[in-house]
Coordinates of C-alpha atoms in Angstrom, one line a residue:
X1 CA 94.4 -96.6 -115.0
X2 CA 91.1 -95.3 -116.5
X3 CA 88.5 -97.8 -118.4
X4 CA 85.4 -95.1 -119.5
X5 CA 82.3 -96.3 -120.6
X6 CA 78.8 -95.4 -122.5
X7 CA 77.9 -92.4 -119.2
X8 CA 80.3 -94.5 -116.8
X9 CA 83.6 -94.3 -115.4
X10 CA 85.9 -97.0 -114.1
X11 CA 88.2 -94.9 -111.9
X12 CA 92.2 -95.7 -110.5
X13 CA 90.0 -95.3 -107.0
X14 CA 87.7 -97.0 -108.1
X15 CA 89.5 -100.2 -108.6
X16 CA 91.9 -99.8 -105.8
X17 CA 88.1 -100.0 -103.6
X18 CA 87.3 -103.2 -105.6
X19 CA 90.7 -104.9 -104.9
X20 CA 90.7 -104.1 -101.3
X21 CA 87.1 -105.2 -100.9
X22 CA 88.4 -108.7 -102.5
X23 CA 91.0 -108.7 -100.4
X24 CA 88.4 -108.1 -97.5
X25 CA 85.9 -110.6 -98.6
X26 CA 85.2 -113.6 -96.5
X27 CA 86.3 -116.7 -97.4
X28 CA 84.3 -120.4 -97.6
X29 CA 81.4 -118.6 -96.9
X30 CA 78.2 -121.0 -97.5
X31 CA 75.2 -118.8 -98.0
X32 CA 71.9 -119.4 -96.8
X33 CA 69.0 -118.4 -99.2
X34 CA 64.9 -118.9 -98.8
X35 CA 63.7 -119.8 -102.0
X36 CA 59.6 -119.1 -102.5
X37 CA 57.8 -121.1 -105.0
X38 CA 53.7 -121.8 -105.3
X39 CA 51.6 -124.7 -105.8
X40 CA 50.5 -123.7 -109.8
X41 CA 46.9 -124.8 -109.0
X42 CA 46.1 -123.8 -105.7
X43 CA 48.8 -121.0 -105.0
X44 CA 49.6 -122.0 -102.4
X45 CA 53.0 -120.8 -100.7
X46 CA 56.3 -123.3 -100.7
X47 CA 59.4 -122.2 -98.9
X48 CA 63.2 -124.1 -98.7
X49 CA 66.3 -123.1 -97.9
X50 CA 69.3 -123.8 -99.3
X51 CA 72.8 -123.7 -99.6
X52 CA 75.1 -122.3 -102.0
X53 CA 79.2 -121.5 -102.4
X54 CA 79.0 -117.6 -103.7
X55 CA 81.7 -118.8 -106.2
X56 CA 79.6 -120.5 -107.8
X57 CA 76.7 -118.5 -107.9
X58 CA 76.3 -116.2 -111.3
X59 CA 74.0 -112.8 -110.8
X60 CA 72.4 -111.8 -114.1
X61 CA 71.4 -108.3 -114.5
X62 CA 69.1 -107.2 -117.3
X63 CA 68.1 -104.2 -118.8
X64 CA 68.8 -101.9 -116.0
X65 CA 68.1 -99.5 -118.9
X66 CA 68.5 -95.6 -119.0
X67 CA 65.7 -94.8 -120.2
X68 CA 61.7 -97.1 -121.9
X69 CA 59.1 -95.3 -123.9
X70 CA 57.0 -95.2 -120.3
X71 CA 58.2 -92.5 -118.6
X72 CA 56.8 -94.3 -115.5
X73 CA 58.6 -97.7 -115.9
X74 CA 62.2 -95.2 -116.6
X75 CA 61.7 -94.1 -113.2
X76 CA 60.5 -97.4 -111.4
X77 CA 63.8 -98.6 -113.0
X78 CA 66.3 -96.0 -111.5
X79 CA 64.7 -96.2 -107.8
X80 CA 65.6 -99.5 -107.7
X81 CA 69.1 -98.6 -108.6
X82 CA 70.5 -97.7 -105.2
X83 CA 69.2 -101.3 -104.1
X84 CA 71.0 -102.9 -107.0
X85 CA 74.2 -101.1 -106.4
X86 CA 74.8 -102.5 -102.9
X87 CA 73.4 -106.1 -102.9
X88 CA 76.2 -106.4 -106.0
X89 CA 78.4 -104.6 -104.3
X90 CA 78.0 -107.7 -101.6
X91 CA 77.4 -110.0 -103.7
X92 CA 81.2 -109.1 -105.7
X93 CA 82.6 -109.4 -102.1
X94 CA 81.2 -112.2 -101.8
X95 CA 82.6 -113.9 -104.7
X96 CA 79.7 -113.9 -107.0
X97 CA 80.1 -113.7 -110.8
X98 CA 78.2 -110.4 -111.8
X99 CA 77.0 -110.2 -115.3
X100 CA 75.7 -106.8 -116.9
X101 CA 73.5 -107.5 -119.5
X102 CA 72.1 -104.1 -121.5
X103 CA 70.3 -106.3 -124.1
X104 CA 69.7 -104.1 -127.0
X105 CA 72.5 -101.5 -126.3
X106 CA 75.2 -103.7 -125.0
X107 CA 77.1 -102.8 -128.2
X108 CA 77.5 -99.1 -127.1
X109 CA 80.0 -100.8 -124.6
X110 CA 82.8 -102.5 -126.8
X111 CA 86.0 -101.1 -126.3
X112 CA 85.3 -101.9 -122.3
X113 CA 87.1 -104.3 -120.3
X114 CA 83.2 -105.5 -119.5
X115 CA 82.7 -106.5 -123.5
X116 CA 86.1 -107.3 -124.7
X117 CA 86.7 -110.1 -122.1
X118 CA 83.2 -111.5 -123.1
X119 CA 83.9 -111.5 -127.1
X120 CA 87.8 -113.3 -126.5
X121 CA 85.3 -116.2 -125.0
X122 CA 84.1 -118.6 -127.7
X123 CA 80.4 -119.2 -127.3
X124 CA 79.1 -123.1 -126.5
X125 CA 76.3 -124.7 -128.0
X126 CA 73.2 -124.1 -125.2
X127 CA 71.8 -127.6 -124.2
X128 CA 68.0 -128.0 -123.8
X129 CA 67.9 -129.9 -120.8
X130 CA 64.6 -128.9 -120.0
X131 CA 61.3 -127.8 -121.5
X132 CA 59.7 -125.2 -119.4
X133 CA 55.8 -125.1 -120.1
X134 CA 54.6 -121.9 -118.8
X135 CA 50.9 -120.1 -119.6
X136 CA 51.3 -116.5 -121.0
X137 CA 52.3 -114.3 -117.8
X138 CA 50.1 -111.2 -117.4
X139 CA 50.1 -108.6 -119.7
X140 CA 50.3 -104.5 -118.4
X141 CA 49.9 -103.2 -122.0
X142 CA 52.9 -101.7 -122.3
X143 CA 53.0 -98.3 -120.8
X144 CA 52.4 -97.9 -116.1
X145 CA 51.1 -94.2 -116.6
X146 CA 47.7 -94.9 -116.2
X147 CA 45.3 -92.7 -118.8
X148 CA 47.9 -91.0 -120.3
X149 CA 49.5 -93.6 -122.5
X150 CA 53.0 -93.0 -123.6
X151 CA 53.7 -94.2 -127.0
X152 CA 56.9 -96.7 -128.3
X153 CA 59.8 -96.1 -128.9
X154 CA 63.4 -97.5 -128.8
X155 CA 65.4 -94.7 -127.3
X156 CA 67.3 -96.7 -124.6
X157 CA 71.2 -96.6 -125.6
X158 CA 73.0 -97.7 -122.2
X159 CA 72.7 -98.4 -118.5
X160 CA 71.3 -96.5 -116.1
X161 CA 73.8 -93.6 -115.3
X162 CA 73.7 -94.0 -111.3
X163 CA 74.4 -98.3 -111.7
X164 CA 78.4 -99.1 -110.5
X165 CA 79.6 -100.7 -113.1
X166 CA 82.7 -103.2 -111.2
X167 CA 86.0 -103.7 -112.8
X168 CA 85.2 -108.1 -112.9
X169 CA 81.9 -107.3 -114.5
X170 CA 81.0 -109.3 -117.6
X171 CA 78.6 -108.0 -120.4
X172 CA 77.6 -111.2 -122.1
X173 CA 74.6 -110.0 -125.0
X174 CA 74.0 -113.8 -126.3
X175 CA 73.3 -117.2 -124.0
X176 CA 76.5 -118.8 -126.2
X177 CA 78.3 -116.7 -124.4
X178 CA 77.1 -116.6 -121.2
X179 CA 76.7 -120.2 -120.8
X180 CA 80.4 -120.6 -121.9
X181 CA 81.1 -118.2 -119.3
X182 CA 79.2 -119.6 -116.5
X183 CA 80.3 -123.6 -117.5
X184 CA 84.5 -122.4 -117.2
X185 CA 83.9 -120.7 -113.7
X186 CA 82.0 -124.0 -112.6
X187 CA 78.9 -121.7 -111.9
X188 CA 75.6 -124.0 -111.3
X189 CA 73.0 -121.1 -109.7
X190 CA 71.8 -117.7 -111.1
X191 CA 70.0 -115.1 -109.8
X192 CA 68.5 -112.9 -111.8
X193 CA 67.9 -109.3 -111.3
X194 CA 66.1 -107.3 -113.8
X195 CA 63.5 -105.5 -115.4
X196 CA 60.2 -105.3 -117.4
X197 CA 60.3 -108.7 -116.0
X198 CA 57.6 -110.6 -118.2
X199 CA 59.2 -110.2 -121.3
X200 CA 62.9 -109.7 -121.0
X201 CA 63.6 -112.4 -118.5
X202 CA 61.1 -114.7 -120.3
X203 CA 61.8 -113.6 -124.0
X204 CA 65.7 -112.8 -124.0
X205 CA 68.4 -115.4 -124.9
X206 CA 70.3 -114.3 -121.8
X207 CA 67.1 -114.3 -120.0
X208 CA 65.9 -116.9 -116.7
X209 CA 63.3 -119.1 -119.1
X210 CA 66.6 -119.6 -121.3
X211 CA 69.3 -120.2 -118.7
X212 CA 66.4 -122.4 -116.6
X213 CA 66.2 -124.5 -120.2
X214 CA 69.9 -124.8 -120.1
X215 CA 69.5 -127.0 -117.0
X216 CA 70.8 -123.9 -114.2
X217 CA 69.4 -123.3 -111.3
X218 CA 67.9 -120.2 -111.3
X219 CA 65.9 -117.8 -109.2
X220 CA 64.2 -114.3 -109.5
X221 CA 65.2 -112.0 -107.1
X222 CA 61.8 -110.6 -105.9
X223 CA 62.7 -107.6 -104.7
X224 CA 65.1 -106.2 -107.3
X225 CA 62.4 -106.6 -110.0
X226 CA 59.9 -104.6 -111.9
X227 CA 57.2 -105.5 -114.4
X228 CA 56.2 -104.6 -117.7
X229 CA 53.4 -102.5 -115.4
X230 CA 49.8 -101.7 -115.2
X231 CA 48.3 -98.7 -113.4
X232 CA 44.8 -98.3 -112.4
X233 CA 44.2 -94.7 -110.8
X234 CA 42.4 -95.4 -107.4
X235 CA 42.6 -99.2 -107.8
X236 CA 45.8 -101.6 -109.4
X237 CA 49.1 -100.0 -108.6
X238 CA 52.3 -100.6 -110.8
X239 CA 53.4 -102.5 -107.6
X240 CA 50.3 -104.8 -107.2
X241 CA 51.0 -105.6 -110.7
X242 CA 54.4 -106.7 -110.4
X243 CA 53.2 -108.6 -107.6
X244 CA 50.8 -110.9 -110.4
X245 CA 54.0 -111.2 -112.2
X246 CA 56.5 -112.7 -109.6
X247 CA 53.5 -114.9 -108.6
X248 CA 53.2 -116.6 -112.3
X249 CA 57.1 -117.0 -112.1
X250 CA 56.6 -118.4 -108.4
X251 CA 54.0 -120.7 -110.2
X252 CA 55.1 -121.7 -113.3
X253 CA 58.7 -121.0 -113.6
X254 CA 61.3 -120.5 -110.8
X255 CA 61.8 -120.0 -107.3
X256 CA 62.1 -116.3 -106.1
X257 CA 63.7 -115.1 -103.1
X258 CA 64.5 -111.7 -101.4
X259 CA 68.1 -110.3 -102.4
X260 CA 68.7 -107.8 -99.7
X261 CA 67.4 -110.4 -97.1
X262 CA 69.2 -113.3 -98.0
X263 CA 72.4 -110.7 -97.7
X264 CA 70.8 -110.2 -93.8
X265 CA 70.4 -113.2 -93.1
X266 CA 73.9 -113.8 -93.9
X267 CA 74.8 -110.8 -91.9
X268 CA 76.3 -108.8 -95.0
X269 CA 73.7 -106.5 -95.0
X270 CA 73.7 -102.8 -93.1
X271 CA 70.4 -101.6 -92.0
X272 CA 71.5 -98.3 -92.0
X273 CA 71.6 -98.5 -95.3
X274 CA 68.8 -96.0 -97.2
X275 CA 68.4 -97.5 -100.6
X276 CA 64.6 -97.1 -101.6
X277 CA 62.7 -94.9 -102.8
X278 CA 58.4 -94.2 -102.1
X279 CA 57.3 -95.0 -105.8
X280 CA 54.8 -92.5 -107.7
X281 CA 52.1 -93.2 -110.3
X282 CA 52.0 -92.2 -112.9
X283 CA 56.0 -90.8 -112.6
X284 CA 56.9 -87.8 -114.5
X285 CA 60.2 -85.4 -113.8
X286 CA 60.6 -82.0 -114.8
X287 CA 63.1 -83.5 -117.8
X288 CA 60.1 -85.9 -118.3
X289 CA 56.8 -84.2 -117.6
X290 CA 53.7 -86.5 -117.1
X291 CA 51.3 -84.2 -118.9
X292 CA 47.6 -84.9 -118.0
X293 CA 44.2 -83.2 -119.3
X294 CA 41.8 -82.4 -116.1
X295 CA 42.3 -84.1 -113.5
X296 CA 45.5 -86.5 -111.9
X297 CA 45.4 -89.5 -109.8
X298 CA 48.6 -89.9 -108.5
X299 CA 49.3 -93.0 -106.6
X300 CA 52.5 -93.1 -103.3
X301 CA 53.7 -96.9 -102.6
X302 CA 56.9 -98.1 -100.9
X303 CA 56.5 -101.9 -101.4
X304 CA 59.5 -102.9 -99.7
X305 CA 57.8 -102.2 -96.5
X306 CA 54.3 -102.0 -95.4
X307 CA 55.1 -100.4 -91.9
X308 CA 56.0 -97.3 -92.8
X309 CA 54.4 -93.5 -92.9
X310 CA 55.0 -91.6 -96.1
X311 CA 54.9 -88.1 -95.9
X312 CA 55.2 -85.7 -99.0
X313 CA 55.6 -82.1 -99.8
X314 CA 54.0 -79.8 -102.5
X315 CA 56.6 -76.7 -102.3
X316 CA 59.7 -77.9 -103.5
X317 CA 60.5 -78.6 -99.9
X318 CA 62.1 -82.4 -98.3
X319 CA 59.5 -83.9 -96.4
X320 CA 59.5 -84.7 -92.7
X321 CA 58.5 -86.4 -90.1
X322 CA 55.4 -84.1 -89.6
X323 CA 54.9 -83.1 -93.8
X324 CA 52.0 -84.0 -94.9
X325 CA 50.7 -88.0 -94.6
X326 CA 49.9 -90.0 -97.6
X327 CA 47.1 -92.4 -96.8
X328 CA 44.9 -92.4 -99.8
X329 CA 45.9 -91.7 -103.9
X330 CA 46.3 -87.9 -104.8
X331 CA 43.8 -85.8 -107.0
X332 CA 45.3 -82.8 -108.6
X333 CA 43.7 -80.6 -111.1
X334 CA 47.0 -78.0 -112.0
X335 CA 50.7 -78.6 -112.3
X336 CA 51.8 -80.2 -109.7
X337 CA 55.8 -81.3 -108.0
X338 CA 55.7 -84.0 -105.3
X339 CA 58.5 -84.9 -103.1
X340 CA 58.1 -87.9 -100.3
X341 CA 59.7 -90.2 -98.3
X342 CA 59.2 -93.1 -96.4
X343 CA 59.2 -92.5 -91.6
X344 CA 59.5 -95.1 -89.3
X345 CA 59.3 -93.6 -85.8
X346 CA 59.7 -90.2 -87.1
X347 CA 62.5 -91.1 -88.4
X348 CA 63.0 -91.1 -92.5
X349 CA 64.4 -94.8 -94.0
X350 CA 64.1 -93.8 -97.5
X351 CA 65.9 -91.9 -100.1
X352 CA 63.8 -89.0 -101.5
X353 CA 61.5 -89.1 -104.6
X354 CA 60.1 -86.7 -106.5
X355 CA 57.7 -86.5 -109.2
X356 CA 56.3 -83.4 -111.8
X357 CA 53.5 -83.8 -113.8
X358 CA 52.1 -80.7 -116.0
X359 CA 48.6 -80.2 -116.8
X360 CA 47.6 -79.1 -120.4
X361 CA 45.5 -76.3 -121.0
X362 CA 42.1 -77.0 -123.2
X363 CA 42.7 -77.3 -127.0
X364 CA 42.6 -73.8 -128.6
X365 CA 40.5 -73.0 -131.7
X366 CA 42.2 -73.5 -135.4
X367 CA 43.7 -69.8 -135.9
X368 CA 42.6 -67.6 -138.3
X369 CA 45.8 -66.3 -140.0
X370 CA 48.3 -69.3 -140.0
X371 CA 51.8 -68.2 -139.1
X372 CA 52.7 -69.7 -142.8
X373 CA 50.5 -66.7 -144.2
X374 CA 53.1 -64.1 -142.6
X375 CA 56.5 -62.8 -142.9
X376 CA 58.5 -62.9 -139.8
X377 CA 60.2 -59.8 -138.9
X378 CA 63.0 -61.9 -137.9
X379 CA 64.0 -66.0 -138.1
X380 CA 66.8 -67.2 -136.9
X381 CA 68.2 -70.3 -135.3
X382 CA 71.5 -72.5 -134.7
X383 CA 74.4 -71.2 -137.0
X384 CA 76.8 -68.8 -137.7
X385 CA 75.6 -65.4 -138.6
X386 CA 78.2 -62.8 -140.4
X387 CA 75.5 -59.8 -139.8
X388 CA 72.1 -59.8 -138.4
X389 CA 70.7 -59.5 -142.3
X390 CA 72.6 -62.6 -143.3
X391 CA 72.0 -65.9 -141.1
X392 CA 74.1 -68.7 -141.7
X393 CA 72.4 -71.9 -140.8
X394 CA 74.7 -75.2 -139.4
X395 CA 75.4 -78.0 -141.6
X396 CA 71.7 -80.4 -141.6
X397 CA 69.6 -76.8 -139.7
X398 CA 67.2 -75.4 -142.6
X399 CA 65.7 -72.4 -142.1
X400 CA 62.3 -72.5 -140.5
X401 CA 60.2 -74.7 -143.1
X402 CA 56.6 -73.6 -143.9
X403 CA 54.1 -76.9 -143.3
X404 CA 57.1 -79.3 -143.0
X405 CA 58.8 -80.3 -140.9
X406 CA 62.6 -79.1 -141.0
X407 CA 63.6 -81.7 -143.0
X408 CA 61.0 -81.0 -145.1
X409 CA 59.1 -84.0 -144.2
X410 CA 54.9 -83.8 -143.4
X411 CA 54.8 -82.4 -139.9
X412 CA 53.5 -84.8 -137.4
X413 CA 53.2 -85.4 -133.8
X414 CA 51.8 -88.0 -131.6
X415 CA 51.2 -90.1 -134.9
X416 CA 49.0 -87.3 -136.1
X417 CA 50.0 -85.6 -139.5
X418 CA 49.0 -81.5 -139.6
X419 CA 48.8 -80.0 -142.7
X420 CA 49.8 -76.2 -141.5
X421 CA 52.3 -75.6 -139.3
X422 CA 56.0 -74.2 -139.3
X423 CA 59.3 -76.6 -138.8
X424 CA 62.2 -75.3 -137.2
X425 CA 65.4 -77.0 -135.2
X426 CA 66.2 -75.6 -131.9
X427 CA 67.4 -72.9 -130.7
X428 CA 65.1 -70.9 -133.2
X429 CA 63.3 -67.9 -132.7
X430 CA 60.3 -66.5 -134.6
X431 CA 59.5 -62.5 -134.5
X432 CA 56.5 -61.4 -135.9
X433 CA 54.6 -57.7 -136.1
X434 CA 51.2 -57.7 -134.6
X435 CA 48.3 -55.7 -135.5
X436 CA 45.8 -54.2 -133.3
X437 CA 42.9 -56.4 -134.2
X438 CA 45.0 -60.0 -133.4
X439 CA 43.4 -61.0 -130.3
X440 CA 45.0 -64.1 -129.3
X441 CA 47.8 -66.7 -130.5
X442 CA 47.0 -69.9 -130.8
X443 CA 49.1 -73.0 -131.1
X444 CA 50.3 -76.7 -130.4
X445 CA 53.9 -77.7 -130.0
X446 CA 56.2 -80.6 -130.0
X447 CA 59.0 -82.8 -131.0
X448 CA 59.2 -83.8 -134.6
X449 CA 58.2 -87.8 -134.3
X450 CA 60.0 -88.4 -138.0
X451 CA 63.5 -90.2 -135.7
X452 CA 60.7 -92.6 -135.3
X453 CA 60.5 -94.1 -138.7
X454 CA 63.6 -96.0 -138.4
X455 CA 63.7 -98.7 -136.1
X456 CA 61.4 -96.7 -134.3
X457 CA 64.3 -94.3 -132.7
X458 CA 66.9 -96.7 -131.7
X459 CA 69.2 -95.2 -129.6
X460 CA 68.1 -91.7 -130.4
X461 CA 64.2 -91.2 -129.5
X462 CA 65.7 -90.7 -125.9
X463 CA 67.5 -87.3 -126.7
X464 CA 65.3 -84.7 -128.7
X465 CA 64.2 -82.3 -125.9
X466 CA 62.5 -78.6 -126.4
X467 CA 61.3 -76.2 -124.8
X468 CA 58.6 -73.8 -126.2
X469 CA 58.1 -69.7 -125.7
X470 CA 56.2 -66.9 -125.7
X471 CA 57.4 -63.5 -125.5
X472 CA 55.6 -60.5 -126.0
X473 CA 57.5 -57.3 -126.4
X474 CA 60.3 -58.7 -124.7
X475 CA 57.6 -60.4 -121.8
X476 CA 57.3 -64.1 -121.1
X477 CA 53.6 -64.6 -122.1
X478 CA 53.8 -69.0 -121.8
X479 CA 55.7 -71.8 -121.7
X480 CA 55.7 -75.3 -122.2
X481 CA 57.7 -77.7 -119.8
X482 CA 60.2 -79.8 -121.5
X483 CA 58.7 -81.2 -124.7
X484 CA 60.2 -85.1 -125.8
X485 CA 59.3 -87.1 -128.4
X486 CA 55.5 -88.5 -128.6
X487 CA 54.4 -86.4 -125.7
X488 CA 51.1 -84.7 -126.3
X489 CA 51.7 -81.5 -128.1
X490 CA 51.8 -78.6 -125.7
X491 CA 49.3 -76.2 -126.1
X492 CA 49.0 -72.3 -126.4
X493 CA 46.1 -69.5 -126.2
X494 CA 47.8 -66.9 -125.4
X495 CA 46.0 -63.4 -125.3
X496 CA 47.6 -60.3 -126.9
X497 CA 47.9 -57.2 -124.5
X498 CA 46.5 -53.9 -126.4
X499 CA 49.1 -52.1 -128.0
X500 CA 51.6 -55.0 -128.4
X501 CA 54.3 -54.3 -130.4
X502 CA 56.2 -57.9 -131.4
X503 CA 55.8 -61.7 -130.6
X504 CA 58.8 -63.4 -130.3
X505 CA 57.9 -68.0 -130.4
X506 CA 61.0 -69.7 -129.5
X507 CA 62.1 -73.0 -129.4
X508 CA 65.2 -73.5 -126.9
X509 CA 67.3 -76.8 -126.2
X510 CA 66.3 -78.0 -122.9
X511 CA 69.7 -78.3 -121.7
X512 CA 70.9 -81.0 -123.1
X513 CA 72.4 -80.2 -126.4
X514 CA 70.7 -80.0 -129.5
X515 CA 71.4 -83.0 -131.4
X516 CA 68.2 -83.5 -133.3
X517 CA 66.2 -81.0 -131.6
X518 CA 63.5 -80.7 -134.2
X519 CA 60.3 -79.1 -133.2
X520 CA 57.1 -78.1 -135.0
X521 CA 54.4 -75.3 -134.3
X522 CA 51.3 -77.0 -135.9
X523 CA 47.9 -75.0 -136.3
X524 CA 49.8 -71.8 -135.0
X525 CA 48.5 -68.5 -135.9
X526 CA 45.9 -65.3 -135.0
X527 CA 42.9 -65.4 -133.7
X528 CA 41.1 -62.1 -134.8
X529 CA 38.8 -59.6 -132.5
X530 CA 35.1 -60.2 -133.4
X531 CA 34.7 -56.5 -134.0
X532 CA 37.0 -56.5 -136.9
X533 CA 36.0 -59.7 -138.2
X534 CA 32.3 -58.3 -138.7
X535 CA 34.2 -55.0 -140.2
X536 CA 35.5 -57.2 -142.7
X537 CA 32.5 -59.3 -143.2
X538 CA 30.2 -56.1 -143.9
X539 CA 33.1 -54.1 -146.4

């Protein structure tokens, strides 16, 4: 048997493990869980145990998206993955009802076991059995990169790739639903798991502030948690942040408690197990550069221990026990890859991180001769070609569009409109002649921003991916990392060698496939030698 998903895949293994790990699971076990709340006025620290039947016990998982405009929070997100992935892996065992809640995207899933079994449920009218008064939690601004804002968009469609989805698991998207759900299986307690913490699990229907109105018992699982972040270089972390967050839910909301130890406490939990990762501020990845002007602050944390070394690497290389020691946040002034880890005892406790972050050159001056001015010796891009005179572009590819996008739309990028530029769709390439008195090209680059009209990008701003080019008689003169959509537009001054022949600008797929790849060279052109600019000033 075979049940695919949106990026997952419910395997005949797959769900032989999950049946013999039922069969396996303990039975009448009570579990023991420390609850944390605080005094809302002092903040003072409150802590009770209690007990609770698994069976009756629902775990509510939100938003464990693949991807959020911040490339920072995206990452935050997937480290915490690994964690996720083996406290519900216990807490199945266990008995627990695990719900998989994608709000936004958990359409993309019909057709699965995970959403069918939900819809065939009739949803219940949700009692308000409580009114929870709560102050406005604290607000990060929506993006954890520090300086270097990213800018929204809805590009999210699924789950994050590396979460186990379980054959039981339930994807209720609306609290009708979901309470239904939880009142046939006689469930009274849920613990919620999630992310962006002060608005999804405040602000969604599915969300704890709902469910705790509903009259459940409910609790936030501190340590499988992330918050709609802040980052400070050399002063707030993302982490210290989240902290604020679970301490207004501790206050004015719910209990929280600690996942992983509750599971130890209960002895379900292997310490052998290496399921965190050393978190980095601002987070870029080569797919996703963090692209910064002058200088980089980059913050190391692993907050699920304070007692730990972290050591890093700058070559590529895994750290060890005697890299180098992180004690204080990171200045960088060039492109930069970091790799670390978490040592206890010289001995490494933590999955590997890594983190790429790209540093722009300074903004080159407007050209003199606009690319638009000039015939191209050759332009060609995705599409069937007959000959090499006659180029057949696909169905929806134009050919390279002179100050337009290639829709034929204003060119614009990062919310800025250019009014000279040249639109083209990936793969592309651009050949031009050069003349002895071009001194330089000059240009900025990026994804076309027009996906974010609609909806801004739902379920699409996620996938345009470039990457730009520079050959010189057949020479890589530059290149751009990989270019997504509102990322600061890459930036080229490239000099011209004396007695250059051709300059070939291309824009590749990054890998990906080229749905949508639509990418614009804006203010790209020649700059001219002095000498033969006075020549032509005095003729």
């Amino acid at each position: 048997m075979k049940t695919k998903t949106l990026r997952h895949t419910v395997s005949h293994a797959a769900f032989l493990v999950a049946v013999a790990t039922l069969l396996a699971a303990p039975r009448g076990v009570c579990l023991t869980i420390e609850l944390r709340q605080r005094d809302p006025q002092t903040g003072a620290i409150t802590l009770r145990t209690e007990e609770m039947d698994p069976r009756q016990v629902g775990v509510v998982v939100v938003n464990v998206w693949n991807f959020h405009w911040c490339k920072t929070s995206t990452e935050r997100v997937a480290a915490l993955v690994p964690r996720i992935n083996k406290v519900l892996e216990q807490a199945r065992r266990l008995g627990m009802t695990v719900f998989l809640c994608p709000t936004d995207v958990a359409d993309n899933y019909v057709g699965t076991p995970m959403v069918e079994r939900v819809l065939a449920i009739e949803p219940a009218p949700v009692p308000h059995l409580r009114d929870i008064q709560c102050p406005a939690a604290p607000d990060g601004g929506g993006c954890t990169c520090g300086p270097e804002r990213c800018q929204v968009n809805f590009g999210w469609d699924g789950l994050c790739p590396d979460l186990v989805i379980g054959p039981d698991d339930l994807m209720p998207n609306d609290a009708g639903r979901l309470y239904a759900i939880c009142k046939q299986r006689g469930l009274k307690h849920l613990l919620f798991v999630g992310f962006h913490t002060q608005i999804c699990l405040l602000g969604k229907s599915i969300g704890l502030r709902a469910m705790l109105e509903a009259g459940f018992q409910c609790a936030l699982a501190r340590d499988l948690t992330d918050a709609h972040g802040r980052y400070v270089p050399g002063g707030e972390t993302p982490d210290d942040f989240t902290a604020k967050v679970i301490t207004h839910f501790e206050k004015y909301l719910s209990p929280t408690f600690d996942f992983a130890d509750t599971l130890r406490r209960n002895k379900q939990w292997d310490e052998a197990w290496q399921v965190d990762k050393v978190h980095h501020s601002p987070w870029g990845t080569p797919k996703r550069a963090h692209l910064f002007e002058r200088e980089l602050t980059l913050a190391l944390t692993y907050p699920q221990s304070p007692d730990v070394e972290i050591r890093f690497t700058q070559d590529g290389t895994e750290p060890t026990a005697s890299s180098l020691s992180y004690t204080d946040p990171l200045k960088f002034t060039n492109t930069t890859t970091i790799r670390a880890a978490a040592f206890q005892s010289g001995r490494r406790v933590s999955l590997v991180s890594d983190s790429f972050a790209a540093r722009l050159l300074p903004a080159p001056p407007a050209p003199e001769l606009y690319l638009g001015s000039l015939k191209p010796w050759r332009a060609v891009g995705m599409g069937h070609s007959p000959s090499f005179n006659d180029h057949r572009f696909s169905p929806g590819v134009n050919p390279p569009q002179i100050d337009k996008s290639n829709e034929g739309k204003p060119i614009k990028l990062r919310g800025i409109q250019y009014a000279h530029g040249i639109g083209v769709h990936a793969p592309n390439q651009l050949v031009y002649d050069l003349q002895p008195d071009w001194e330089s090209f000059v240009a900025r680059a990026g994804i076309d921003e027009h996906v974010l009209d609609v909806s801004s990008g739902s379920n699409r701003a996620m996938h345009p991916s470039v990457i730009f080019r520079v050959f010189i008689d057949g020479e890589e003169a530059a290149q751009s990392p990989i270019m997504r959509i509102a990322f600061e537009p890459w930036r080229f001054n490239v000099p011209i060698p004396k007695n250059s022949k051709r300059i070939s600008l291309v824009a590749t797929d990054a890998g990906d496939g080229h749905y949508m790849d639509l990418a614009n060279w804006v203010d790209a052109g020649f700059v001219i030698k002095k000498t033969a600019t006075a020549a032509t000033a005095r003729q």
